[in-house]
Amino acid sequence: MKGLWFNIVFMAVLFSDIVFAQQAVFFSQYPMVGNLHSATMSGNNINNGPEAFAGRRLQSIGIPLAGESNFVTFNYTNKPNRSYKVWHNYSFVIFNDKTGAFKKEKYYAGYNIHFFAKKRTIIALGLLAGVQNIAFERNIIDRGDPIYTRTAQSYFFIYPDIIPSFRITRKGFFADIAVHRLSINKHKQGKSQIGSAKYQPPFLVTTVGKKFKLNDNWVCVSNLMIVLNSSALPFAEMSLLTYYNKRFGAGISLKNVYSAGAIFQVRALKNLTMGLSYNYALNKMRTYAPSTLEFVIGISPYIKEHAKDLIKHDVNRCPSFVH
């Protein structure tokens, strides 16, 4: 009986990419960026100040009209003048994605509050709120096709798009939960409806991470993201990275069981952080277009997962993870 349940779960994870892949895009280096999928993933270090990141992802390189994704994010942590038990973070996210005949844009403004629930436990509550635009890429249609003249050029809005989130950080461990796509609007373009009359259902993004300090120079960080959707099978991504002397990071990632990759991150200058990710398809896609590339660059005080340890409320040693 146990073997039967294992096979059911294994097959569900294996084929979930077929159902869920086109509904959302997740960068492998999401822990580096922070607020790309959840407001409470940023601002965890009270000393951060301003941070800015930009990234680009090319999926299944070699296939025409394959997925292309880009983002720009900014967040600012407001450090209080006196009490360091509560602090605030403000953010802005721009995301665009093009897959096949459809293109999508997202614009969010974000806010989160962090506070000490206990001596070494930090709670964060946050919200990303904005709009999504979706359009059909009319340029790929032959001008002689009747559908060309019946396709609107402008975007149509899905408004509002709200992503509430919650995070707990304690002793080198964190757990973050965000609810995406809390939209009540139907998909329409001009006077015509696209797809079902029902709005797209929300989905839950849960992220957990654990930091293991090997010695004064080496730190190992594991991350797991699980995406749950009432209309699709689960999606999971795991990563394991090792950081050296706050300057270099390298590791591996696994998306369900259909894609494996390598990640390399480096801090080139005082505040400049760069990351490169390469994913290789393990399913039948490896025959046609096995490669997916991802590049991220940002202005940040440090590589997040290798901050100094926290000693009480000493803000000069406040990390993303709490020891």
mmCIF file of N, CA and C in Angstrom, residues 50-183:
data_model
loop_
_atom_site.group_PDB
_atom_site.id
_atom_site.type_symbol
_atom_site.label_atom_id
_atom_site.label_comp_id
_atom_site.label_asym_id
_atom_site.label_seq_id
_atom_site.Cartn_x
_atom_site.Cartn_y
_atom_site.Cartn_z
ATOM 1 N N PRO A 50 18.425 50.336 0.751
ATOM 2 C CA PRO A 50 17.843 50.095 -0.580
ATOM 3 C C PRO A 50 18.483 48.897 -1.274
ATOM 4 N N GLU A 51 17.673 48.141 -2.001
ATOM 5 C CA GLU A 51 18.135 47.035 -2.831
ATOM 6 C C GLU A 51 17.408 47.088 -4.168
ATOM 7 N N ALA A 52 18.097 46.700 -5.241
ATOM 8 C CA ALA A 52 17.488 46.658 -6.565
ATOM 9 C C ALA A 52 18.016 45.434 -7.306
ATOM 10 N N PHE A 53 17.123 44.736 -8.017
ATOM 11 C CA PHE A 53 17.504 43.542 -8.769
ATOM 12 C C PHE A 53 16.826 43.558 -10.139
ATOM 13 N N ALA A 54 17.493 42.947 -11.104
ATOM 14 C CA ALA A 54 16.929 42.754 -12.437
ATOM 15 C C ALA A 54 17.338 41.368 -12.916
ATOM 16 N N GLY A 55 16.463 40.728 -13.684
ATOM 17 C CA GLY A 55 16.767 39.384 -14.148
ATOM 18 C C GLY A 55 16.098 39.052 -15.461
ATOM 19 N N ARG A 56 16.650 38.047 -16.124
ATOM 20 C CA ARG A 56 16.109 37.574 -17.407
ATOM 21 C C ARG A 56 16.212 36.059 -17.458
ATOM 22 N N ARG A 57 15.162 35.422 -17.958
ATOM 23 C CA ARG A 57 15.101 33.963 -18.053
ATOM 24 C C ARG A 57 14.684 33.552 -19.452
ATOM 25 N N LEU A 58 15.476 32.688 -20.093
ATOM 26 C CA LEU A 58 15.199 32.173 -21.431
ATOM 27 C C LEU A 58 14.946 30.678 -21.308
ATOM 28 N N GLN A 59 13.713 30.269 -21.561
ATOM 29 C CA GLN A 59 13.321 28.878 -21.366
ATOM 30 C C GLN A 59 13.363 28.104 -22.676
ATOM 31 N N SER A 60 13.854 26.875 -22.606
ATOM 32 C CA SER A 60 13.888 25.962 -23.765
ATOM 33 C C SER A 60 14.487 26.664 -24.979
ATOM 34 N N ILE A 61 15.729 27.084 -24.835
ATOM 35 C CA ILE A 61 16.409 27.835 -25.887
ATOM 36 C C ILE A 61 16.478 27.006 -27.172
ATOM 37 N N GLY A 62 16.077 27.617 -28.264
ATOM 38 C CA GLY A 62 16.081 26.936 -29.556
ATOM 39 C C GLY A 62 14.693 26.685 -30.105
ATOM 40 N N ILE A 63 13.663 26.761 -29.255
ATOM 41 C CA ILE A 63 12.290 26.569 -29.710
ATOM 42 C C ILE A 63 11.669 27.931 -29.995
ATOM 43 N N PRO A 64 11.118 28.135 -31.176
ATOM 44 C CA PRO A 64 10.472 29.419 -31.477
ATOM 45 C C PRO A 64 9.328 29.708 -30.502
ATOM 46 N N LEU A 65 9.230 30.961 -30.072
ATOM 47 C CA LEU A 65 8.168 31.432 -29.180
ATOM 48 C C LEU A 65 8.203 30.752 -27.817
ATOM 49 N N ALA A 66 9.373 30.223 -27.425
ATOM 50 C CA ALA A 66 9.503 29.663 -26.078
ATOM 51 C C ALA A 66 9.466 30.791 -25.051
ATOM 52 N N GLY A 67 9.343 30.422 -23.784
ATOM 53 C CA GLY A 67 9.147 31.406 -22.737
ATOM 54 C C GLY A 67 10.333 32.344 -22.549
ATOM 55 N N GLU A 68 10.043 33.645 -22.407
ATOM 56 C CA GLU A 68 11.018 34.663 -22.048
ATOM 57 C C GLU A 68 10.444 35.489 -20.902
ATOM 58 N N SER A 69 11.202 35.634 -19.827
ATOM 59 C CA SER A 69 10.716 36.357 -18.659
ATOM 60 C C SER A 69 11.756 37.375 -18.208
ATOM 61 N N ASN A 70 11.279 38.532 -17.765
ATOM 62 C CA ASN A 70 12.151 39.600 -17.270
ATOM 63 C C ASN A 70 11.515 40.241 -16.047
ATOM 64 N N PHE A 71 12.342 40.754 -15.151
ATOM 65 C CA PHE A 71 11.803 41.446 -13.984
ATOM 66 C C PHE A 71 12.764 42.528 -13.523
ATOM 67 N N VAL A 72 12.204 43.506 -12.833
ATOM 68 C CA VAL A 72 12.959 44.533 -12.121
ATOM 69 C C VAL A 72 12.280 44.712 -10.770
ATOM 70 N N THR A 73 13.046 44.661 -9.694
ATOM 71 C CA THR A 73 12.486 44.852 -8.361
ATOM 72 C C THR A 73 13.311 45.875 -7.587
ATOM 73 N N PHE A 74 12.640 46.547 -6.681
ATOM 74 C CA PHE A 74 13.304 47.491 -5.777
ATOM 75 C C PHE A 74 12.641 47.377 -4.412
ATOM 76 N N ASN A 75 13.455 47.399 -3.369
ATOM 77 C CA ASN A 75 12.884 47.434 -2.023
ATOM 78 C C ASN A 75 13.783 48.250 -1.100
ATOM 79 N N TYR A 76 13.153 48.854 -0.123
ATOM 80 C CA TYR A 76 13.866 49.710 0.829
ATOM 81 C C TYR A 76 13.424 49.366 2.244
ATOM 82 N N THR A 77 14.396 49.092 3.109
ATOM 83 C CA THR A 77 14.128 48.800 4.508
ATOM 84 C C THR A 77 14.330 50.056 5.339
ATOM 85 N N ASN A 78 13.285 50.472 6.012
ATOM 86 C CA ASN A 78 13.325 51.674 6.841
ATOM 87 C C ASN A 78 13.770 51.300 8.251
ATOM 88 N N LYS A 79 14.999 51.628 8.569
ATOM 89 C CA LYS A 79 15.564 51.307 9.876
ATOM 90 C C LYS A 79 15.135 52.363 10.896
ATOM 91 N N PRO A 80 14.473 51.981 11.990
ATOM 92 C CA PRO A 80 14.023 52.967 12.977
ATOM 93 C C PRO A 80 15.206 53.605 13.702
ATOM 94 N N ASN A 81 14.971 54.801 14.196
ATOM 95 C CA ASN A 81 16.035 55.540 14.877
ATOM 96 C C ASN A 81 16.342 54.991 16.256
ATOM 97 N N ARG A 82 15.341 54.440 16.934
ATOM 98 C CA ARG A 82 15.553 54.003 18.314
ATOM 99 C C ARG A 82 15.276 52.514 18.493
ATOM 100 N N SER A 83 14.011 52.143 18.548
ATOM 101 C CA SER A 83 13.660 50.749 18.803
ATOM 102 C C SER A 83 13.920 49.895 17.571
ATOM 103 N N TYR A 84 14.630 48.771 17.778
ATOM 104 C CA TYR A 84 14.943 47.869 16.674
ATOM 105 C C TYR A 84 14.092 46.599 16.729
ATOM 106 N N LYS A 85 12.993 46.653 17.454
ATOM 107 C CA LYS A 85 12.130 45.480 17.570
ATOM 108 C C LYS A 85 11.106 45.413 16.440
ATOM 109 N N VAL A 86 10.861 46.551 15.773
ATOM 110 C CA VAL A 86 9.910 46.608 14.665
ATOM 111 C C VAL A 86 10.517 47.442 13.549
ATOM 112 N N TRP A 87 10.434 46.952 12.298
ATOM 113 C CA TRP A 87 10.885 47.742 11.161
ATOM 114 C C TRP A 87 10.023 47.447 9.943
ATOM 115 N N HIS A 88 10.120 48.316 8.928
ATOM 116 C CA HIS A 88 9.230 48.270 7.773
ATOM 117 C C HIS A 88 10.040 48.187 6.484
ATOM 118 N N ASN A 89 9.424 47.586 5.465
ATOM 119 C CA ASN A 89 10.052 47.459 4.161
ATOM 120 C C ASN A 89 9.035 47.815 3.077
ATOM 121 N N TYR A 90 9.497 48.564 2.069
ATOM 122 C CA TYR A 90 8.644 48.986 0.959
ATOM 123 C C TYR A 90 9.268 48.484 -0.348
ATOM 124 N N SER A 91 8.436 48.073 -1.295
ATOM 125 C CA SER A 91 8.987 47.459 -2.501
ATOM 126 C C SER A 91 8.143 47.783 -3.720
ATOM 127 N N PHE A 92 8.758 47.515 -4.897
ATOM 128 C CA PHE A 92 8.087 47.688 -6.183
ATOM 129 C C PHE A 92 8.606 46.606 -7.121
ATOM 130 N N VAL A 93 7.693 45.974 -7.865
ATOM 131 C CA VAL A 93 8.058 44.860 -8.740
ATOM 132 C C VAL A 93 7.434 45.065 -10.119
ATOM 133 N N ILE A 94 8.248 44.907 -11.172
ATOM 134 C CA ILE A 94 7.761 44.870 -12.551
ATOM 135 C C ILE A 94 8.192 43.537 -13.150
ATOM 136 N N PHE A 95 7.235 42.809 -13.734
ATOM 137 C CA PHE A 95 7.512 41.477 -14.272
ATOM 138 C C PHE A 95 6.803 41.337 -15.610
ATOM 139 N N ASN A 96 7.516 40.849 -16.628
ATOM 140 C CA ASN A 96 6.858 40.553 -17.904
ATOM 141 C C ASN A 96 7.281 39.181 -18.412
ATOM 142 N N ASP A 97 6.361 38.534 -19.078
ATOM 143 C CA ASP A 97 6.581 37.173 -19.541
ATOM 144 C C ASP A 97 5.902 36.998 -20.896
ATOM 145 N N LYS A 98 6.580 36.314 -21.802
ATOM 146 C CA LYS A 98 6.032 36.031 -23.125
ATOM 147 C C LYS A 98 6.223 34.545 -23.412
ATOM 148 N N THR A 99 5.111 33.861 -23.660
ATOM 149 C CA THR A 99 5.140 32.437 -23.971
ATOM 150 C C THR A 99 4.179 32.161 -25.111
ATOM 151 N N GLY A 100 4.690 31.672 -26.219
ATOM 152 C CA GLY A 100 3.843 31.389 -27.357
ATOM 153 C C GLY A 100 3.171 32.652 -27.865
ATOM 154 N N ALA A 101 1.852 32.621 -27.969
ATOM 155 C CA ALA A 101 1.103 33.751 -28.523
ATOM 156 C C ALA A 101 0.677 34.760 -27.461
ATOM 157 N N PHE A 102 0.982 34.486 -26.188
ATOM 158 C CA PHE A 102 0.514 35.360 -25.126
ATOM 159 C C PHE A 102 1.673 36.076 -24.434
ATOM 160 N N LYS A 103 1.420 37.305 -24.031
ATOM 161 C CA LYS A 103 2.391 38.065 -23.259
ATOM 162 C C LYS A 103 1.689 38.663 -22.052
ATOM 163 N N LYS A 104 2.421 38.759 -20.955
ATOM 164 C CA LYS A 104 1.834 39.187 -19.697
ATOM 165 C C LYS A 104 2.761 40.187 -19.010
ATOM 166 N N GLU A 105 2.174 41.183 -18.378
ATOM 167 C CA GLU A 105 2.915 42.148 -17.575
ATOM 168 C C GLU A 105 2.281 42.231 -16.193
ATOM 169 N N LYS A 106 3.131 42.433 -15.178
ATOM 170 C CA LYS A 106 2.655 42.579 -13.809
ATOM 171 C C LYS A 106 3.332 43.783 -13.172
ATOM 172 N N TYR A 107 2.563 44.545 -12.411
ATOM 173 C CA TYR A 107 3.083 45.703 -11.683
ATOM 174 C C TYR A 107 2.574 45.625 -10.245
ATOM 175 N N TYR A 108 3.504 45.656 -9.290
ATOM 176 C CA TYR A 108 3.120 45.549 -7.882
ATOM 177 C C TYR A 108 3.832 46.610 -7.047
ATOM 178 N N ALA A 109 3.124 47.093 -6.048
ATOM 179 C CA ALA A 109 3.728 47.852 -4.952
ATOM 180 C C ALA A 109 3.585 46.994 -3.706
ATOM 181 N N GLY A 110 4.614 46.977 -2.863
ATOM 182 C CA GLY A 110 4.601 46.082 -1.720
ATOM 183 C C GLY A 110 4.956 46.758 -0.415
ATOM 184 N N TYR A 111 4.476 46.162 0.655
ATOM 185 C CA TYR A 111 4.799 46.638 2.010
ATOM 186 C C TYR A 111 4.853 45.433 2.935
ATOM 187 N N ASN A 112 5.797 45.432 3.872
ATOM 188 C CA ASN A 112 5.794 44.422 4.926
ATOM 189 C C ASN A 112 6.353 44.991 6.213
ATOM 190 N N ILE A 113 5.934 44.393 7.314
ATOM 191 C CA ILE A 113 6.374 44.782 8.645
ATOM 192 C C ILE A 113 7.013 43.584 9.318
ATOM 193 N N HIS A 114 8.153 43.805 9.964
ATOM 194 C CA HIS A 114 8.885 42.757 10.671
ATOM 195 C C HIS A 114 8.948 43.116 12.151
ATOM 196 N N PHE A 115 8.778 42.125 12.994
ATOM 197 C CA PHE A 115 8.870 42.386 14.435
ATOM 198 C C PHE A 115 9.302 41.113 15.154
ATOM 199 N N PHE A 116 9.912 41.309 16.319
ATOM 200 C CA PHE A 116 10.358 40.195 17.140
ATOM 201 C C PHE A 116 9.180 39.667 17.950
ATOM 202 N N ALA A 117 8.787 38.415 17.704
ATOM 203 C CA ALA A 117 7.763 37.780 18.512
ATOM 204 C C ALA A 117 8.367 37.247 19.800
ATOM 205 N N LYS A 118 9.598 36.737 19.686
ATOM 206 C CA LYS A 118 10.383 36.294 20.828
ATOM 207 C C LYS A 118 11.806 36.772 20.623
ATOM 208 N N LYS A 119 12.685 36.376 21.521
ATOM 209 C CA LYS A 119 14.063 36.853 21.489
ATOM 210 C C LYS A 119 14.734 36.563 20.158
ATOM 211 N N ARG A 120 14.529 35.390 19.606
ATOM 212 C CA ARG A 120 15.177 35.015 18.356
ATOM 213 C C ARG A 120 14.179 34.549 17.301
ATOM 214 N N THR A 121 12.974 35.049 17.359
ATOM 215 C CA THR A 121 11.950 34.715 16.388
ATOM 216 C C THR A 121 11.400 35.995 15.783
ATOM 217 N N ILE A 122 11.491 36.107 14.454
ATOM 218 C CA ILE A 122 11.002 37.281 13.744
ATOM 219 C C ILE A 122 9.775 36.894 12.927
ATOM 220 N N ILE A 123 8.720 37.672 13.053
ATOM 221 C CA ILE A 123 7.494 37.488 12.287
ATOM 222 C C ILE A 123 7.385 38.622 11.266
ATOM 223 N N ALA A 124 6.962 38.310 10.060
ATOM 224 C CA ALA A 124 6.760 39.329 9.022
ATOM 225 C C ALA A 124 5.401 39.136 8.378
ATOM 226 N N LEU A 125 4.706 40.240 8.157
ATOM 227 C CA LEU A 125 3.431 40.262 7.449
ATOM 228 C C LEU A 125 3.557 41.231 6.283
ATOM 229 N N GLY A 126 3.129 40.818 5.090
ATOM 230 C CA GLY A 126 3.328 41.676 3.926
ATOM 231 C C GLY A 126 2.233 41.559 2.897
ATOM 232 N N LEU A 127 2.291 42.464 1.923
ATOM 233 C CA LEU A 127 1.290 42.489 0.852
ATOM 234 C C LEU A 127 1.902 43.086 -0.403
ATOM 235 N N LEU A 128 1.711 42.390 -1.529
ATOM 236 C CA LEU A 128 1.979 42.939 -2.857
ATOM 237 C C LEU A 128 0.630 43.201 -3.519
ATOM 238 N N ALA A 129 0.420 44.407 -4.015
ATOM 239 C CA ALA A 129 -0.852 44.752 -4.636
ATOM 240 C C ALA A 129 -0.589 45.480 -5.941
ATOM 241 N N GLY A 130 -1.329 45.120 -6.996
ATOM 242 C CA GLY A 130 -1.116 45.771 -8.280
ATOM 243 C C GLY A 130 -2.056 45.243 -9.336
ATOM 244 N N VAL A 131 -1.573 45.213 -10.573
ATOM 245 C CA VAL A 131 -2.383 44.773 -11.708
ATOM 246 C C VAL A 131 -1.585 43.816 -12.575
ATOM 247 N N GLN A 132 -2.317 42.998 -13.318
ATOM 248 C CA GLN A 132 -1.743 42.158 -14.369
ATOM 249 C C GLN A 132 -2.357 42.561 -15.697
ATOM 250 N N ASN A 133 -1.511 42.599 -16.732
ATOM 251 C CA ASN A 133 -1.982 42.830 -18.096
ATOM 252 C C ASN A 133 -1.697 41.588 -18.924
ATOM 253 N N ILE A 134 -2.651 41.183 -19.725
ATOM 254 C CA ILE A 134 -2.461 40.032 -20.612
ATOM 255 C C ILE A 134 -2.882 40.431 -22.021
ATOM 256 N N ALA A 135 -2.100 40.027 -23.021
ATOM 257 C CA ALA A 135 -2.430 40.352 -24.411
ATOM 258 C C ALA A 135 -2.042 39.194 -25.317
ATOM 259 N N PHE A 136 -2.647 39.181 -26.479
ATOM 260 C CA PHE A 136 -2.339 38.195 -27.513
ATOM 261 C C PHE A 136 -1.352 38.825 -28.483
ATOM 262 N N GLU A 137 -0.259 38.091 -28.805
ATOM 263 C CA GLU A 137 0.772 38.598 -29.710
ATOM 264 C C GLU A 137 0.273 38.497 -31.145
ATOM 265 N N ARG A 138 -0.323 39.565 -31.634
ATOM 266 C CA ARG A 138 -0.959 39.536 -32.950
ATOM 267 C C ARG A 138 0.048 39.444 -34.088
ATOM 268 N N ASN A 139 1.283 39.841 -33.848
ATOM 269 C CA ASN A 139 2.280 39.879 -34.922
ATOM 270 C C ASN A 139 2.642 38.493 -35.455
ATOM 271 N N ILE A 140 2.359 37.454 -34.671
ATOM 272 C CA ILE A 140 2.707 36.104 -35.140
ATOM 273 C C ILE A 140 1.631 35.531 -36.051
ATOM 274 N N ILE A 141 0.502 36.238 -36.207
ATOM 275 C CA ILE A 141 -0.601 35.770 -37.055
ATOM 276 C C ILE A 141 -0.441 36.346 -38.455
ATOM 277 N N ASP A 142 -0.694 35.539 -39.456
ATOM 278 C CA ASP A 142 -0.675 36.010 -40.836
ATOM 279 C C ASP A 142 -1.749 37.074 -41.030
ATOM 280 N N ARG A 143 -1.380 38.176 -41.678
ATOM 281 C CA ARG A 143 -2.330 39.276 -41.858
ATOM 282 C C ARG A 143 -3.529 38.889 -42.710
ATOM 283 N N GLY A 144 -3.407 37.842 -43.485
ATOM 284 C CA GLY A 144 -4.531 37.380 -44.281
ATOM 285 C C GLY A 144 -5.500 36.506 -43.513
ATOM 286 N N ASP A 145 -5.118 36.108 -42.313
ATOM 287 C CA ASP A 145 -5.985 35.268 -41.499
ATOM 288 C C ASP A 145 -7.098 36.127 -40.902
ATOM 289 N N PRO A 146 -8.366 35.702 -41.003
ATOM 290 C CA PRO A 146 -9.481 36.505 -40.467
ATOM 291 C C PRO A 146 -9.343 36.806 -38.979
ATOM 292 N N ILE A 147 -8.661 35.933 -38.246
ATOM 293 C CA ILE A 147 -8.532 36.159 -36.801
ATOM 294 C C ILE A 147 -7.660 37.371 -36.495
ATOM 295 N N TYR A 148 -6.816 37.773 -37.465
ATOM 296 C CA TYR A 148 -5.923 38.910 -37.241
ATOM 297 C C TYR A 148 -6.714 40.187 -36.969
ATOM 298 N N THR A 149 -7.715 40.441 -37.797
ATOM 299 C CA THR A 149 -8.496 41.673 -37.627
ATOM 300 C C THR A 149 -9.430 41.613 -36.427
ATOM 301 N N ARG A 150 -9.701 40.410 -35.920
ATOM 302 C CA ARG A 150 -10.600 40.255 -34.778
ATOM 303 C C ARG A 150 -9.846 40.219 -33.452
ATOM 304 N N THR A 151 -8.519 40.363 -33.512
ATOM 305 C CA THR A 151 -7.698 40.317 -32.306
ATOM 306 C C THR A 151 -7.316 41.727 -31.887
ATOM 307 N N ALA A 152 -7.674 42.117 -30.683
ATOM 308 C CA ALA A 152 -7.345 43.454 -30.179
ATOM 309 C C ALA A 152 -5.854 43.561 -29.910
ATOM 310 N N GLN A 153 -5.316 44.747 -30.163
ATOM 311 C CA GLN A 153 -3.884 44.962 -29.942
ATOM 312 C C GLN A 153 -3.570 45.293 -28.491
ATOM 313 N N SER A 154 -4.503 45.903 -27.799
ATOM 314 C CA SER A 154 -4.221 46.396 -26.455
ATOM 315 C C SER A 154 -4.303 45.279 -25.420
ATOM 316 N N TYR A 155 -3.662 45.551 -24.267
ATOM 317 C CA TYR A 155 -3.742 44.631 -23.141
ATOM 318 C C TYR A 155 -5.116 44.730 -22.494
ATOM 319 N N PHE A 156 -5.525 43.655 -21.820
ATOM 320 C CA PHE A 156 -6.689 43.765 -20.951
ATOM 321 C C PHE A 156 -6.220 43.504 -19.521
ATOM 322 N N PHE A 157 -6.876 44.123 -18.574
ATOM 323 C CA PHE A 157 -6.419 44.132 -17.199
ATOM 324 C C PHE A 157 -7.102 43.036 -16.367
ATOM 325 N N ILE A 158 -6.329 42.461 -15.482
ATOM 326 C CA ILE A 158 -6.863 41.632 -14.411
ATOM 327 C C ILE A 158 -6.615 42.438 -13.138
ATOM 328 N N TYR A 159 -7.637 43.011 -12.606
ATOM 329 C CA TYR A 159 -7.443 43.951 -11.511
ATOM 330 C C TYR A 159 -8.495 43.722 -10.431
ATOM 331 N N PRO A 160 -8.169 43.781 -9.151
ATOM 332 C CA PRO A 160 -6.823 43.942 -8.623
ATOM 333 C C PRO A 160 -6.109 42.596 -8.517
ATOM 334 N N ASP A 161 -4.817 42.614 -8.404
ATOM 335 C CA ASP A 161 -4.031 41.417 -8.156
ATOM 336 C C ASP A 161 -3.351 41.614 -6.806
ATOM 337 N N ILE A 162 -3.692 40.795 -5.848
ATOM 338 C CA ILE A 162 -3.241 40.978 -4.470
ATOM 339 C C ILE A 162 -2.540 39.709 -4.006
ATOM 340 N N ILE A 163 -1.349 39.869 -3.377
ATOM 341 C CA ILE A 163 -0.566 38.728 -2.878
ATOM 342 C C ILE A 163 -0.220 38.977 -1.414
ATOM 343 N N PRO A 164 -1.034 38.498 -0.466
ATOM 344 C CA PRO A 164 -0.664 38.595 0.945
ATOM 345 C C PRO A 164 0.358 37.516 1.298
ATOM 346 N N SER A 165 1.184 37.787 2.304
ATOM 347 C CA SER A 165 2.220 36.820 2.674
ATOM 348 C C SER A 165 2.529 36.888 4.161
ATOM 349 N N PHE A 166 3.100 35.801 4.648
ATOM 350 C CA PHE A 166 3.478 35.663 6.052
ATOM 351 C C PHE A 166 4.809 34.924 6.113
ATOM 352 N N ARG A 167 5.674 35.338 7.037
ATOM 353 C CA ARG A 167 6.981 34.690 7.174
ATOM 354 C C ARG A 167 7.369 34.615 8.636
ATOM 355 N N ILE A 168 8.022 33.498 8.995
ATOM 356 C CA ILE A 168 8.608 33.334 10.312
ATOM 357 C C ILE A 168 10.075 32.943 10.149
ATOM 358 N N THR A 169 10.942 33.585 10.903
ATOM 359 C CA THR A 169 12.377 33.332 10.823
ATOM 360 C C THR A 169 12.893 33.007 12.213
ATOM 361 N N ARG A 170 13.614 31.886 12.345
ATOM 362 C CA ARG A 170 14.096 31.485 13.667
ATOM 363 C C ARG A 170 15.250 30.504 13.543
ATOM 364 N N LYS A 171 16.364 30.799 14.201
ATOM 365 C CA LYS A 171 17.497 29.882 14.363
ATOM 366 C C LYS A 171 17.947 29.250 13.044
ATOM 367 N N GLY A 172 18.295 30.078 12.087
ATOM 368 C CA GLY A 172 18.805 29.562 10.827
ATOM 369 C C GLY A 172 17.753 28.937 9.943
ATOM 370 N N PHE A 173 16.485 29.154 10.247
ATOM 371 C CA PHE A 173 15.387 28.562 9.484
ATOM 372 C C PHE A 173 14.350 29.640 9.181
ATOM 373 N N PHE A 174 13.730 29.549 7.994
ATOM 374 C CA PHE A 174 12.610 30.434 7.704
ATOM 375 C C PHE A 174 11.544 29.667 6.930
ATOM 376 N N ALA A 175 10.300 30.131 7.068
ATOM 377 C CA ALA A 175 9.178 29.607 6.300
ATOM 378 C C ALA A 175 8.337 30.790 5.840
ATOM 379 N N ASP A 176 8.014 30.821 4.546
ATOM 380 C CA ASP A 176 7.284 31.931 3.966
ATOM 381 C C ASP A 176 6.090 31.382 3.183
ATOM 382 N N ILE A 177 4.913 31.992 3.376
ATOM 383 C CA ILE A 177 3.701 31.569 2.680
ATOM 384 C C ILE A 177 3.093 32.781 1.993
ATOM 385 N N ALA A 178 2.806 32.662 0.690
ATOM 386 C CA ALA A 178 2.187 33.741 -0.075
ATOM 387 C C ALA A 178 1.037 33.178 -0.894
ATOM 388 N N VAL A 179 -0.067 33.915 -0.945
ATOM 389 C CA VAL A 179 -1.231 33.516 -1.733
ATOM 390 C C VAL A 179 -1.291 34.407 -2.966
ATOM 391 N N HIS A 180 -1.163 33.795 -4.143
ATOM 392 C CA HIS A 180 -1.111 34.535 -5.396
ATOM 393 C C HIS A 180 -2.464 34.553 -6.103
ATOM 394 N N ARG A 181 -2.614 35.564 -6.943
ATOM 395 C CA ARG A 181 -3.722 35.683 -7.887
ATOM 396 C C ARG A 181 -5.083 35.762 -7.185
ATOM 397 N N LEU A 182 -5.175 36.638 -6.187
ATOM 398 C CA LEU A 182 -6.463 36.898 -5.554
ATOM 399 C C LEU A 182 -7.214 37.939 -6.377
ATOM 400 N N SER A 183 -7.559 37.548 -7.599
ATOM 401 C CA SER A 183 -8.229 38.448 -8.535
ATOM 402 C C SER A 183 -9.658 37.986 -8.735
#
